[in-house]
Short mmCIF file of C-alpha atoms and ligand atoms in Angstrom, two decimals:
data_model
loop_
_atom_site.label_atom_id
_atom_site.label_comp_id
_atom_site.label_asym_id
_atom_site.label_seq_id
_atom_site.Cartn_x
_atom_site.Cartn_y
_atom_site.Cartn_z
CA MET A 512 -24.15 -5.20 -31.11
CA ILE A 513 -23.86 -4.51 -34.81
CA ILE A 514 -26.95 -4.62 -37.00
CA ASN A 515 -25.87 -6.46 -40.14
CA PHE A 516 -29.17 -6.56 -41.92
CA ALA A 517 -32.76 -5.44 -41.36
CA LYS A 518 -35.67 -6.08 -43.68
CA TYR A 519 -39.42 -5.75 -43.69
CA ILE A 520 -41.08 -9.19 -43.85
CA ILE A 521 -44.87 -9.01 -43.61
CA SER A 522 -47.89 -7.21 -42.15
CA SER A 523 -50.39 -9.54 -40.48
CA PRO A 524 -54.00 -8.88 -39.47
CA ASP A 525 -53.71 -11.16 -36.42
CA TYR A 526 -51.20 -13.26 -34.50
CA THR A 527 -52.15 -16.51 -36.25
CA LYS A 528 -50.94 -15.03 -39.57
CA CYS A 529 -47.57 -13.91 -38.21
CA PRO A 530 -44.33 -15.59 -39.35
CA VAL A 531 -43.37 -18.95 -37.82
CA PRO A 532 -42.32 -18.14 -34.23
CA ASP A 533 -38.80 -19.52 -34.56
CA LYS A 534 -36.83 -16.41 -33.53
CA PRO A 535 -36.95 -14.17 -30.46
CA GLU A 536 -39.30 -11.26 -31.01
CA TYR A 537 -39.41 -7.70 -29.63
CA ALA A 538 -42.58 -5.64 -29.99
CA PHE A 539 -42.83 -1.84 -29.96
CA ILE A 540 -46.00 0.04 -29.12
CA GLY A 541 -47.13 3.50 -28.01
CA ARG A 542 -49.60 6.21 -28.87
CA SER A 543 -49.56 7.53 -32.41
CA ASN A 544 -46.76 9.99 -33.14
CA VAL A 545 -44.74 8.90 -30.08
CA GLY A 546 -41.69 8.34 -32.31
CA LYS A 547 -41.99 4.58 -32.84
CA SER A 548 -40.90 4.51 -36.50
CA SER A 549 -37.99 6.84 -35.77
CA LEU A 550 -36.88 4.65 -32.85
CA ILE A 551 -37.06 1.40 -34.85
CA ASN A 552 -35.10 3.05 -37.67
CA MET A 553 -32.54 4.36 -35.18
CA LEU A 554 -32.07 0.91 -33.60
CA CYS A 555 -31.64 -0.67 -37.04
CA ASN A 556 -29.43 2.08 -38.46
CA SER A 557 -31.89 2.48 -41.28
CA GLU A 558 -33.38 5.66 -42.68
CA LYS A 559 -36.72 4.31 -43.76
CA LEU A 560 -37.22 0.74 -42.59
CA ALA A 561 -40.30 1.41 -40.46
CA LYS A 562 -41.85 3.73 -43.06
CA THR A 563 -43.24 0.60 -44.73
CA SER A 564 -45.46 -0.06 -41.78
CA SER A 565 -46.88 3.43 -41.57
CA SER A 566 -48.17 3.30 -45.17
CA PRO A 567 -51.99 3.30 -45.49
CA GLY A 568 -53.55 -0.08 -44.86
CA LYS A 569 -50.67 -1.31 -42.73
CA THR A 570 -51.15 0.96 -39.75
CA GLN A 571 -53.64 -1.46 -38.19
CA MET A 572 -51.49 -4.55 -38.75
CA LEU A 573 -48.74 -6.39 -36.89
CA ASN A 574 -45.62 -5.51 -38.88
CA HIS A 575 -42.63 -7.87 -38.78
CA PHE A 576 -39.01 -6.95 -39.50
CA GLU A 577 -36.25 -9.53 -39.54
CA ILE A 578 -32.96 -8.39 -38.07
CA THR A 579 -29.55 -10.02 -38.32
CA SER A 580 -27.03 -8.84 -35.76
CA SER A 581 -23.61 -9.80 -34.50
CA LEU A 582 -21.17 -8.68 -31.85
CA SER A 583 -18.61 -5.98 -32.59
CA PRO A 584 -14.91 -7.02 -32.46
CA LYS A 585 -14.67 -5.20 -29.11
CA GLU A 586 -17.65 -7.11 -27.68
CA LYS A 587 -16.19 -10.40 -28.94
CA ASN A 588 -12.94 -9.68 -27.11
CA GLU A 589 -14.86 -8.88 -23.94
CA GLU A 590 -16.67 -12.23 -24.32
CA LYS A 591 -13.37 -14.09 -24.44
CA ALA A 592 -12.28 -12.33 -21.28
CA ALA A 593 -15.46 -13.30 -19.44
CA PRO A 594 -15.62 -17.10 -19.15
CA VAL A 595 -19.06 -17.29 -17.49
CA LYS A 596 -20.67 -15.13 -20.14
CA ALA A 597 -18.85 -17.08 -22.85
CA ALA A 598 -20.17 -20.35 -21.45
CA LYS A 599 -23.68 -18.90 -21.47
CA ALA A 600 -23.20 -17.84 -25.07
CA MET A 601 -22.14 -21.37 -25.97
CA ALA A 602 -25.23 -22.78 -24.29
CA SER A 603 -27.45 -20.77 -26.59
CA TYR A 604 -25.30 -21.50 -29.61
CA THR A 605 -27.01 -21.07 -32.97
CA PRO A 606 -25.48 -22.41 -36.18
CA PRO A 607 -23.06 -19.88 -37.64
CA VAL A 608 -24.21 -17.72 -40.53
CA GLY A 609 -21.22 -16.99 -42.72
CA GLY A 610 -18.79 -18.28 -40.09
CA ASP A 611 -19.57 -15.69 -37.38
CA THR A 612 -20.88 -17.55 -34.35
CA SER A 613 -22.10 -14.32 -32.73
CA LYS A 614 -24.64 -13.81 -35.52
CA LYS A 615 -28.29 -13.93 -34.47
CA THR A 616 -31.55 -13.37 -36.28
CA TRP A 617 -34.57 -11.97 -34.48
CA TYR A 618 -37.77 -10.04 -35.12
CA ILE A 619 -38.86 -6.51 -34.41
CA VAL A 620 -42.62 -6.04 -34.48
CA ASP A 621 -44.09 -2.62 -35.08
CA LEU A 622 -47.53 -2.76 -33.41
CA PRO A 623 -50.37 -0.41 -34.30
CA GLY A 624 -50.49 2.37 -31.73
CA TYR A 625 -53.26 3.66 -29.53
CA GLY A 626 -54.66 7.12 -29.02
CA PHE A 627 -55.88 8.05 -32.47
CA ALA A 628 -58.38 10.86 -32.05
CA LYS A 629 -61.07 9.73 -34.48
CA VAL A 630 -61.50 6.02 -33.95
CA SER A 631 -64.87 4.31 -33.76
CA GLN A 632 -65.80 2.03 -30.86
CA SER A 633 -65.78 -0.99 -33.18
CA SER A 634 -62.28 -0.37 -34.56
CA ARG A 635 -61.03 0.29 -31.03
CA ARG A 636 -62.41 -3.06 -29.99
CA ARG A 637 -60.84 -4.73 -33.03
CA TRP A 638 -57.47 -3.15 -32.13
CA GLU A 639 -57.74 -4.30 -28.53
CA GLN A 640 -58.64 -7.84 -29.51
CA MET A 641 -55.79 -8.07 -31.99
CA ILE A 642 -53.24 -6.63 -29.53
CA GLU A 643 -54.47 -8.73 -26.60
CA ASN A 644 -54.30 -11.95 -28.64
CA TYR A 645 -50.89 -11.11 -30.02
CA LEU A 646 -49.39 -10.12 -26.67
CA ARG A 647 -50.84 -13.06 -24.77
CA LYS A 648 -50.39 -15.80 -27.32
CA ARG A 649 -47.32 -15.04 -29.41
CA GLU A 650 -44.99 -17.67 -28.02
CA ASN A 651 -41.64 -16.20 -29.16
CA LEU A 652 -42.38 -12.72 -27.77
CA ALA A 653 -39.39 -11.89 -25.57
CA MET A 654 -40.18 -8.29 -24.61
CA VAL A 655 -42.65 -5.50 -25.25
CA PHE A 656 -41.28 -1.98 -25.35
CA VAL A 657 -43.87 0.66 -24.48
CA LEU A 658 -42.92 4.06 -25.84
CA ILE A 659 -43.71 7.22 -23.88
CA ASP A 660 -43.16 10.78 -25.15
CA SER A 661 -40.71 12.30 -22.65
CA ARG A 662 -42.01 15.82 -23.30
CA HIS A 663 -45.31 15.21 -21.55
CA SER A 664 -46.40 14.76 -17.97
CA PRO A 665 -47.91 11.30 -17.27
CA GLN A 666 -50.78 10.58 -19.64
CA LYS A 667 -53.81 8.58 -18.58
CA ILE A 668 -53.89 6.62 -21.84
CA ASP A 669 -50.33 5.29 -21.33
CA LEU A 670 -50.95 4.39 -17.68
CA GLU A 671 -54.16 2.62 -18.69
CA PHE A 672 -52.36 0.64 -21.37
CA MET A 673 -49.86 -0.56 -18.78
CA GLU A 674 -52.72 -1.63 -16.54
CA GLN A 675 -53.95 -3.76 -19.45
CA LEU A 676 -50.50 -5.33 -19.76
CA LYS A 677 -50.63 -6.13 -16.07
CA LYS A 678 -54.03 -7.75 -16.49
CA TRP A 679 -52.73 -9.78 -19.44
CA GLU A 680 -49.53 -10.65 -17.53
CA VAL A 681 -47.27 -9.34 -20.28
CA PRO A 682 -43.77 -8.22 -19.24
CA PHE A 683 -42.61 -4.92 -20.67
CA SER A 684 -39.98 -2.19 -20.58
CA ILE A 685 -40.52 1.53 -21.09
CA ILE A 686 -38.76 3.70 -23.65
CA PHE A 687 -39.01 7.45 -23.18
CA THR A 688 -38.69 9.09 -26.61
CA LYS A 689 -37.68 12.45 -28.11
CA THR A 690 -35.53 13.54 -25.16
CA ASP A 691 -33.54 15.96 -27.35
CA LYS A 692 -36.70 17.98 -27.97
CA GLU A 693 -37.13 19.14 -24.39
CA ASN A 694 -35.05 20.69 -21.62
CA GLN A 695 -33.31 17.84 -19.72
CA ARG A 696 -34.64 19.05 -16.39
CA ILE A 697 -38.19 18.71 -17.67
CA VAL A 698 -37.44 15.28 -19.16
CA SER A 699 -36.14 14.09 -15.78
CA LYS A 700 -39.20 15.49 -14.03
CA ASN A 701 -41.56 13.80 -16.50
CA VAL A 702 -39.79 10.44 -16.05
CA LYS A 703 -39.93 10.81 -12.27
CA ASP A 704 -43.59 11.84 -12.35
CA PHE A 705 -44.41 8.91 -14.62
CA PHE A 706 -43.01 6.41 -12.15
CA SER A 707 -44.67 8.20 -9.24
CA ALA A 708 -47.98 7.77 -11.04
CA MET A 709 -47.20 4.09 -11.70
CA LYS A 710 -46.30 3.50 -8.05
CA LYS A 711 -49.93 4.08 -7.10
CA THR A 712 -50.90 0.74 -8.64
CA TRP A 713 -47.63 -1.10 -9.27
CA GLN A 714 -45.53 -2.95 -6.76
CA PHE A 715 -42.51 -3.26 -9.08
CA LEU A 716 -41.47 -0.72 -11.66
CA PRO A 717 -40.28 -1.79 -15.11
CA GLN A 718 -36.85 -1.29 -16.62
CA TYR A 719 -36.69 1.89 -18.68
CA PHE A 720 -34.62 3.63 -21.34
CA VAL A 721 -34.26 7.33 -22.08
CA THR A 722 -33.82 7.84 -25.82
CA SER A 723 -33.48 10.24 -28.70
CA ALA A 724 -33.79 8.95 -32.26
CA LEU A 725 -32.11 12.12 -33.45
CA LYS A 726 -29.03 11.75 -31.23
CA LYS A 727 -29.11 7.94 -31.04
CA THR A 728 -29.28 8.15 -27.26
CA GLY A 729 -30.20 4.88 -25.57
CA ARG A 730 -29.44 2.74 -28.62
CA ASP A 731 -26.58 0.73 -27.09
CA LYS A 732 -28.51 -0.03 -23.91
CA ILE A 733 -31.61 -1.26 -25.74
CA LEU A 734 -29.52 -3.40 -28.11
CA ALA A 735 -27.57 -4.80 -25.14
CA LEU A 736 -30.83 -5.91 -23.52
CA ILE A 737 -31.97 -7.50 -26.79
CA ASP A 738 -28.61 -9.25 -27.13
CA GLU A 739 -28.92 -10.63 -23.61
CA MET A 740 -32.44 -11.87 -24.26
CA ASN A 741 -31.43 -13.37 -27.62
CA ARG A 742 -28.87 -15.50 -25.77
CA GLU A 743 -31.43 -16.65 -23.23
CA ALA A 744 -34.00 -17.52 -25.89
CA LYS A 745 -34.32 -21.17 -26.76
P1 GDP B 1857 -44.74 7.24 -34.91
O1 GDP B 1857 -46.06 7.73 -35.43
O2 GDP B 1857 -44.85 6.83 -33.49
O3 GDP B 1857 -44.10 6.19 -35.77
O4 GDP B 1857 -43.77 8.53 -34.88
P2 GDP B 1857 -42.61 8.99 -35.86
O5 GDP B 1857 -41.38 8.17 -35.69
O6 GDP B 1857 -43.16 9.12 -37.24
O7 GDP B 1857 -42.28 10.41 -35.23
C1 GDP B 1857 -43.25 11.44 -35.13
C2 GDP B 1857 -42.54 12.79 -35.30
O8 GDP B 1857 -41.61 12.98 -34.23
C3 GDP B 1857 -41.72 12.87 -36.57
O9 GDP B 1857 -41.82 14.19 -37.06
C4 GDP B 1857 -40.30 12.57 -36.12
O10 GDP B 1857 -39.31 13.18 -36.93
C5 GDP B 1857 -40.29 13.16 -34.73
N1 GDP B 1857 -39.36 12.43 -33.84
C6 GDP B 1857 -39.42 11.13 -33.50
N2 GDP B 1857 -38.43 10.81 -32.66
C7 GDP B 1857 -37.70 11.93 -32.47
C8 GDP B 1857 -36.53 12.23 -31.68
O11 GDP B 1857 -35.94 11.41 -30.96
N3 GDP B 1857 -36.09 13.54 -31.72
C9 GDP B 1857 -36.71 14.48 -32.48
N4 GDP B 1857 -36.20 15.72 -32.45
N5 GDP B 1857 -37.79 14.23 -33.21
C10 GDP B 1857 -38.29 12.97 -33.22
#
């Protein structure tokens, strides 16, 4: 997938103020400093796209970015060679933008993170209410990506957040971040330990991605999943 265009649209205080839900949407969340802005910028090939949302006043909002993407010439050729996939692509046909039928528009949402040290009970509750409403009620939400810092052993706060997602019946994938910052053996151990911890309360484990914003590791796989989901979206 090629990212043709990515732009910041709006920051909303709750899901009712978000843009019209007419495009598939992908939300990113994790504890503060997990590498969320860097990952969004890496996916979009943009140096400072997600900076907008970390400016004061916007950190507690739902931040929408509109993305326009298309298939690379190589991917288009592969499509032609795969009739079943091509038929599927036709089924989810969207009107061409500038003549390229593989062009899609979709949203990335940068969600306010959890785990800030000095947060009052009341603002924690406000955050939880906003996130719960958004995740349960946003009708075009295709996938939530939960970001986990690959340098750490399993953290209670992340496991607890996933328990919340289970309670709210929200499907999600996991993205392990900053893998270039730690010895690969330790990264693998942390990933393994994370899933061992999840297995205590989860019957099925989610899909996951191992990434580095610095090295662009994991980018193609995440974009391939988004592309697949964009095709399935109504
Ligand atoms: P956010 O608060 O979750 O949006 O986190 P940021 O994207 O601002 O990242 C926090 C810090 O980690 C920054 O100093 C980033 O440069 C650094 N960082 C984020 N991702 C990576 C990565 O993949 N590799 C390296 N080496 N540093 C990263």
